[in-house]
């Protein structure tokens, strides 16, 4: 004998699924933003120089012209 299923249980299940999907859609972008700012702060705390590593800035040209 199979258990009988009621429509009320089915709609309650659908309601829970939709609530979880809405929570996921609201909280996931916030979680990504927090992780992004955390990783960015970790990368900026390194002592490595930023910018183009192949660019060489020198003061020789100002000494020649000046």
CSV table of N, CA, C and O in Angstrom, one decimal:
chain,number,residue,atom,x,y,z
A,1,UNK,N,0.8,-1.2,0.0
A,1,UNK,CA,0.0,0.0,0.0
A,1,UNK,C,0.9,1.2,0.0
A,1,UNK,O,1.8,1.4,0.9
A,2,UNK,N,0.7,2.1,-1.0
A,2,UNK,CA,1.5,3.3,-1.1
A,2,UNK,C,0.9,4.4,-0.3
A,2,UNK,O,-0.3,4.5,-0.1
A,3,UNK,N,1.8,5.3,0.3
A,3,UNK,CA,1.3,6.4,1.1
A,3,UNK,C,0.6,7.4,0.2
A,3,UNK,O,1.1,7.7,-0.9
A,4,UNK,N,-0.4,8.0,0.7
A,4,UNK,CA,-1.1,9.0,-0.1
A,4,UNK,C,-0.4,10.3,0.1
A,4,UNK,O,0.0,10.7,1.1
A,5,UNK,N,-0.4,11.1,-1.0
A,5,UNK,CA,0.2,12.4,-1.0
A,5,UNK,C,-0.8,13.5,-1.1
A,5,UNK,O,-1.7,13.4,-1.9
A,6,UNK,N,-0.7,14.5,-0.3
A,6,UNK,CA,-1.7,15.6,-0.4
A,6,UNK,C,-1.1,16.8,-1.1
A,6,UNK,O,0.1,17.0,-1.1
A,7,UNK,N,-2.0,17.5,-1.7
A,7,UNK,CA,-1.6,18.7,-2.4
A,7,UNK,C,-1.0,19.8,-1.5
A,7,UNK,O,-0.1,20.5,-1.9
A,8,UNK,N,-1.5,19.8,-0.3
A,8,UNK,CA,-1.0,20.8,0.7
A,8,UNK,C,0.5,20.5,1.0
A,8,UNK,O,1.3,21.5,1.1
A,9,UNK,N,0.9,19.3,1.1
A,9,UNK,CA,2.3,18.9,1.3
A,9,UNK,C,3.2,19.3,0.1
A,9,UNK,O,4.3,19.8,0.3
A,10,UNK,N,2.6,19.1,-1.1
A,10,UNK,CA,3.3,19.5,-2.3
A,10,UNK,C,3.6,21.0,-2.4
A,10,UNK,O,4.7,21.4,-2.7
A,11,UNK,N,2.5,21.8,-2.1
A,11,UNK,CA,2.7,23.2,-2.2
A,11,UNK,C,3.6,23.8,-1.0
A,11,UNK,O,4.3,24.7,-1.2
A,12,UNK,N,3.5,23.1,0.1
A,12,UNK,CA,4.5,23.5,1.2
A,12,UNK,C,5.9,23.2,0.8
A,12,UNK,O,6.8,24.1,1.1
A,13,UNK,N,6.1,22.1,0.1
A,13,UNK,CA,7.5,21.8,-0.4
A,13,UNK,C,7.9,22.8,-1.4
A,13,UNK,O,9.1,23.3,-1.4
A,14,UNK,N,7.0,23.2,-2.3
A,14,UNK,CA,7.4,24.2,-3.3
A,14,UNK,C,7.7,25.5,-2.7
A,14,UNK,O,8.6,26.2,-3.1
A,15,UNK,N,6.9,25.9,-1.7
A,15,UNK,CA,7.1,27.1,-1.0
A,15,UNK,C,8.5,27.2,-0.3
A,15,UNK,O,9.2,28.2,-0.4
A,16,UNK,N,8.9,26.1,0.3
A,16,UNK,CA,10.2,26.0,0.9
A,16,UNK,C,11.3,26.1,-0.1
A,16,UNK,O,12.3,26.8,0.1
A,17,UNK,N,11.1,25.5,-1.2
A,17,UNK,CA,12.1,25.6,-2.3
A,17,UNK,C,12.3,27.0,-2.8
A,17,UNK,O,13.4,27.5,-3.0
A,18,UNK,N,11.2,27.7,-3.0
A,18,UNK,CA,11.2,29.1,-3.5
A,18,UNK,C,11.8,30.0,-2.5
A,18,UNK,O,12.6,30.9,-2.8
A,19,UNK,N,11.5,29.8,-1.2
A,19,UNK,CA,12.1,30.6,-0.2
A,19,UNK,C,13.7,30.4,-0.1
A,19,UNK,O,14.4,31.4,0.0
A,20,UNK,N,14.1,29.2,-0.3
A,20,UNK,CA,15.5,28.9,-0.3
A,20,UNK,C,16.2,29.5,-1.5
A,20,UNK,O,17.3,30.1,-1.4
A,21,UNK,N,15.5,29.5,-2.7
A,21,UNK,CA,16.1,30.1,-3.9
A,21,UNK,C,16.2,31.6,-3.7
A,21,UNK,O,17.2,32.2,-4.2
A,22,UNK,N,15.2,32.2,-3.1
A,22,UNK,CA,15.2,33.7,-2.9
A,22,UNK,C,16.3,34.1,-2.0
A,22,UNK,O,17.1,35.0,-2.2
A,23,UNK,N,16.5,33.3,-0.9
A,23,UNK,CA,17.6,33.6,0.1
A,23,UNK,C,18.9,33.4,-0.6
A,23,UNK,O,19.9,34.2,-0.4
A,24,UNK,N,19.1,32.4,-1.5
A,24,UNK,CA,20.3,32.2,-2.2
A,24,UNK,C,20.6,33.3,-3.1
A,24,UNK,O,21.7,33.8,-3.2
A,25,UNK,N,19.6,33.8,-3.8
A,25,UNK,CA,19.7,34.9,-4.8
A,25,UNK,C,20.1,36.2,-4.1
A,25,UNK,O,20.8,37.1,-4.6
A,26,UNK,N,19.6,36.4,-2.8
A,26,UNK,CA,19.9,37.6,-2.1
A,26,UNK,C,21.3,37.5,-1.4
A,26,UNK,O,22.0,38.5,-1.4
A,27,UNK,N,21.6,36.4,-0.8
A,27,UNK,CA,22.8,36.3,0.0
A,27,UNK,C,24.0,36.0,-0.8
A,27,UNK,O,25.1,36.4,-0.4
A,28,UNK,N,23.9,35.3,-1.9
A,28,UNK,CA,25.1,34.9,-2.7
A,28,UNK,C,25.9,36.1,-3.2
A,28,UNK,O,27.1,36.1,-3.1
A,29,UNK,N,25.3,37.2,-3.8
A,29,UNK,CA,26.1,38.3,-4.2
A,29,UNK,C,26.7,39.0,-3.1
A,29,UNK,O,27.9,39.5,-3.2
A,30,UNK,N,26.1,39.1,-1.9
A,30,UNK,CA,26.7,39.7,-0.7
A,30,UNK,C,27.9,38.9,-0.3
A,30,UNK,O,29.0,39.4,0.1
A,31,UNK,N,27.8,37.6,-0.3
A,31,UNK,CA,28.9,36.7,0.1
A,31,UNK,C,30.1,36.9,-0.9
A,31,UNK,O,31.2,36.9,-0.5
A,32,UNK,N,29.8,37.0,-2.2
A,32,UNK,CA,30.8,37.2,-3.2
A,32,UNK,C,31.5,38.5,-3.0
A,32,UNK,O,32.7,38.6,-3.1
A,33,UNK,N,30.8,39.6,-2.7
A,33,UNK,CA,31.4,40.9,-2.4
A,33,UNK,C,32.3,40.9,-1.2
A,33,UNK,O,33.4,41.4,-1.2
A,34,UNK,N,31.8,40.2,-0.1
A,34,UNK,CA,32.7,40.1,1.1
A,34,UNK,C,34.0,39.3,0.8
A,34,UNK,O,35.1,39.7,1.1
A,35,UNK,N,33.9,38.2,0.0
A,35,UNK,CA,35.0,37.4,-0.3
A,35,UNK,C,36.0,38.2,-1.2
A,35,UNK,O,37.2,38.1,-1.1
A,36,UNK,N,35.4,39.0,-2.1
A,36,UNK,CA,36.2,39.8,-3.1
A,36,UNK,C,37.0,40.9,-2.3
A,36,UNK,O,38.1,41.1,-2.6
A,37,UNK,N,36.3,41.5,-1.4
A,37,UNK,CA,37.0,42.6,-0.6
A,37,UNK,C,38.1,42.0,0.3
A,37,UNK,O,39.1,42.5,0.5
A,38,UNK,N,37.8,40.8,0.8
A,38,UNK,CA,38.8,40.1,1.7
A,38,UNK,C,40.0,39.7,0.9
A,38,UNK,O,41.1,39.9,1.3
A,39,UNK,N,39.8,39.1,-0.3
A,39,UNK,CA,40.9,38.7,-1.1
A,39,UNK,C,41.7,39.9,-1.6
A,39,UNK,O,42.9,39.9,-1.7
A,40,UNK,N,41.0,41.0,-1.9
A,40,UNK,CA,41.6,42.2,-2.4
A,40,UNK,C,42.5,42.8,-1.3
A,40,UNK,O,43.6,43.2,-1.5
A,41,UNK,N,42.0,42.8,-0.1
A,41,UNK,CA,42.8,43.3,1.0
A,41,UNK,C,44.0,42.4,1.3
A,41,UNK,O,45.1,42.9,1.7
A,42,UNK,N,43.9,41.1,1.1
A,42,UNK,CA,45.0,40.2,1.3
A,42,UNK,C,46.1,40.5,0.2
A,42,UNK,O,47.3,40.5,0.5
A,43,UNK,N,45.6,40.7,-1.0
A,43,UNK,CA,46.6,41.0,-2.1
A,43,UNK,C,47.3,42.3,-1.9
A,43,UNK,O,48.4,42.5,-2.3
A,44,UNK,N,46.5,43.3,-1.4
A,44,UNK,CA,47.1,44.7,-1.3
A,44,UNK,C,48.1,44.7,-0.1
A,44,UNK,O,48.9,45.7,0.0
A,45,UNK,N,47.9,43.8,0.8
A,45,UNK,CA,48.8,43.8,2.0
A,45,UNK,C,50.2,43.2,1.7
A,45,UNK,O,51.1,43.3,2.5
A,46,UNK,N,50.3,42.6,0.5
A,46,UNK,CA,51.6,42.0,0.1
A,46,UNK,C,52.6,43.2,-0.1
A,46,UNK,O,52.2,44.3,-0.4
A,47,UNK,N,53.9,42.9,0.0
A,47,UNK,CA,54.9,44.0,-0.1
A,47,UNK,C,55.4,44.0,-1.6
A,47,UNK,O,56.4,44.6,-1.8
A,48,UNK,N,54.7,43.4,-2.5
A,48,UNK,CA,55.1,43.5,-3.9
A,48,UNK,C,54.6,44.8,-4.5
A,48,UNK,O,53.6,45.3,-4.2
A,49,UNK,N,55.4,45.3,-5.4
A,49,UNK,CA,55.0,46.6,-6.1
A,49,UNK,C,53.8,46.4,-7.0
A,49,UNK,O,53.7,45.3,-7.6
A,50,UNK,N,53.0,47.4,-7.2
A,50,UNK,CA,51.9,47.3,-8.1
A,50,UNK,C,52.2,48.0,-9.4
A,50,UNK,O,53.1,48.8,-9.4
A,51,UNK,N,51.5,47.7,-10.4
A,51,UNK,CA,51.7,48.4,-11.7
A,51,UNK,C,52.4,47.4,-12.6
A,51,UNK,O,52.5,46.2,-12.4
A,52,UNK,N,52.8,48.0,-13.7
A,52,UNK,CA,53.5,47.3,-14.8
A,52,UNK,C,55.0,47.0,-14.3
A,52,UNK,O,55.8,48.0,-14.2
A,53,UNK,N,55.4,45.8,-14.2
A,53,UNK,CA,56.7,45.5,-13.7
A,53,UNK,C,57.8,45.8,-14.8
A,53,UNK,O,59.0,45.9,-14.5
A,54,UNK,N,57.4,45.9,-16.1
A,54,UNK,CA,58.3,46.1,-17.2
A,54,UNK,C,58.6,47.6,-17.4
A,54,UNK,O,59.5,47.9,-18.1
A,55,UNK,N,57.8,48.4,-16.8
A,55,UNK,CA,58.0,49.9,-17.0
A,55,UNK,C,59.1,50.4,-16.1
A,55,UNK,O,59.1,50.1,-14.9
A,56,UNK,N,60.1,51.1,-16.7
A,56,UNK,CA,61.2,51.6,-15.9
A,56,UNK,C,61.1,53.1,-15.8
A,56,UNK,O,61.0,53.8,-16.9
A,57,UNK,N,61.0,53.6,-14.6
A,57,UNK,CA,61.0,55.1,-14.5
A,57,UNK,C,62.4,55.5,-14.0
A,57,UNK,O,62.9,55.0,-13.0
A,58,UNK,N,62.9,56.5,-14.7
A,58,UNK,CA,64.2,57.0,-14.3
A,58,UNK,C,64.3,58.5,-14.3
A,58,UNK,O,63.4,59.1,-15.0
A,59,UNK,N,65.2,59.0,-13.6
A,59,UNK,CA,65.3,60.5,-13.5
A,59,UNK,C,66.5,61.0,-14.4
A,59,UNK,O,66.8,62.1,-14.4
A,60,UNK,N,67.0,60.1,-15.2
A,60,UNK,CA,68.2,60.5,-16.1
A,60,UNK,C,67.7,61.5,-17.2
A,60,UNK,O,68.4,62.5,-17.4
A,61,UNK,N,66.5,61.3,-17.7
A,61,UNK,CA,66.1,62.2,-18.8
A,61,UNK,C,65.9,63.7,-18.2
A,61,UNK,O,66.2,64.6,-18.9
A,62,UNK,N,65.5,63.8,-17.0
A,62,UNK,CA,65.3,65.1,-16.4
A,62,UNK,C,66.7,65.8,-16.1
A,62,UNK,O,66.9,67.0,-16.2
A,63,UNK,N,67.7,64.9,-15.8
A,63,UNK,CA,69.0,65.5,-15.6
A,63,UNK,C,69.7,65.9,-16.8
A,63,UNK,O,70.4,66.9,-16.9
A,64,UNK,N,69.4,65.2,-17.9
A,64,UNK,CA,70.0,65.6,-19.2
A,64,UNK,C,69.4,66.9,-19.8
A,64,UNK,O,70.0,67.8,-20.2
A,65,UNK,N,68.0,66.9,-19.7
A,65,UNK,CA,67.3,68.1,-20.2
A,65,UNK,C,67.4,69.3,-19.3
A,65,UNK,O,67.3,70.4,-19.8
A,66,UNK,N,67.6,69.1,-18.1
A,66,UNK,CA,67.4,70.1,-17.2
A,66,UNK,C,68.5,71.0,-16.7
A,66,UNK,O,68.5,72.0,-16.4
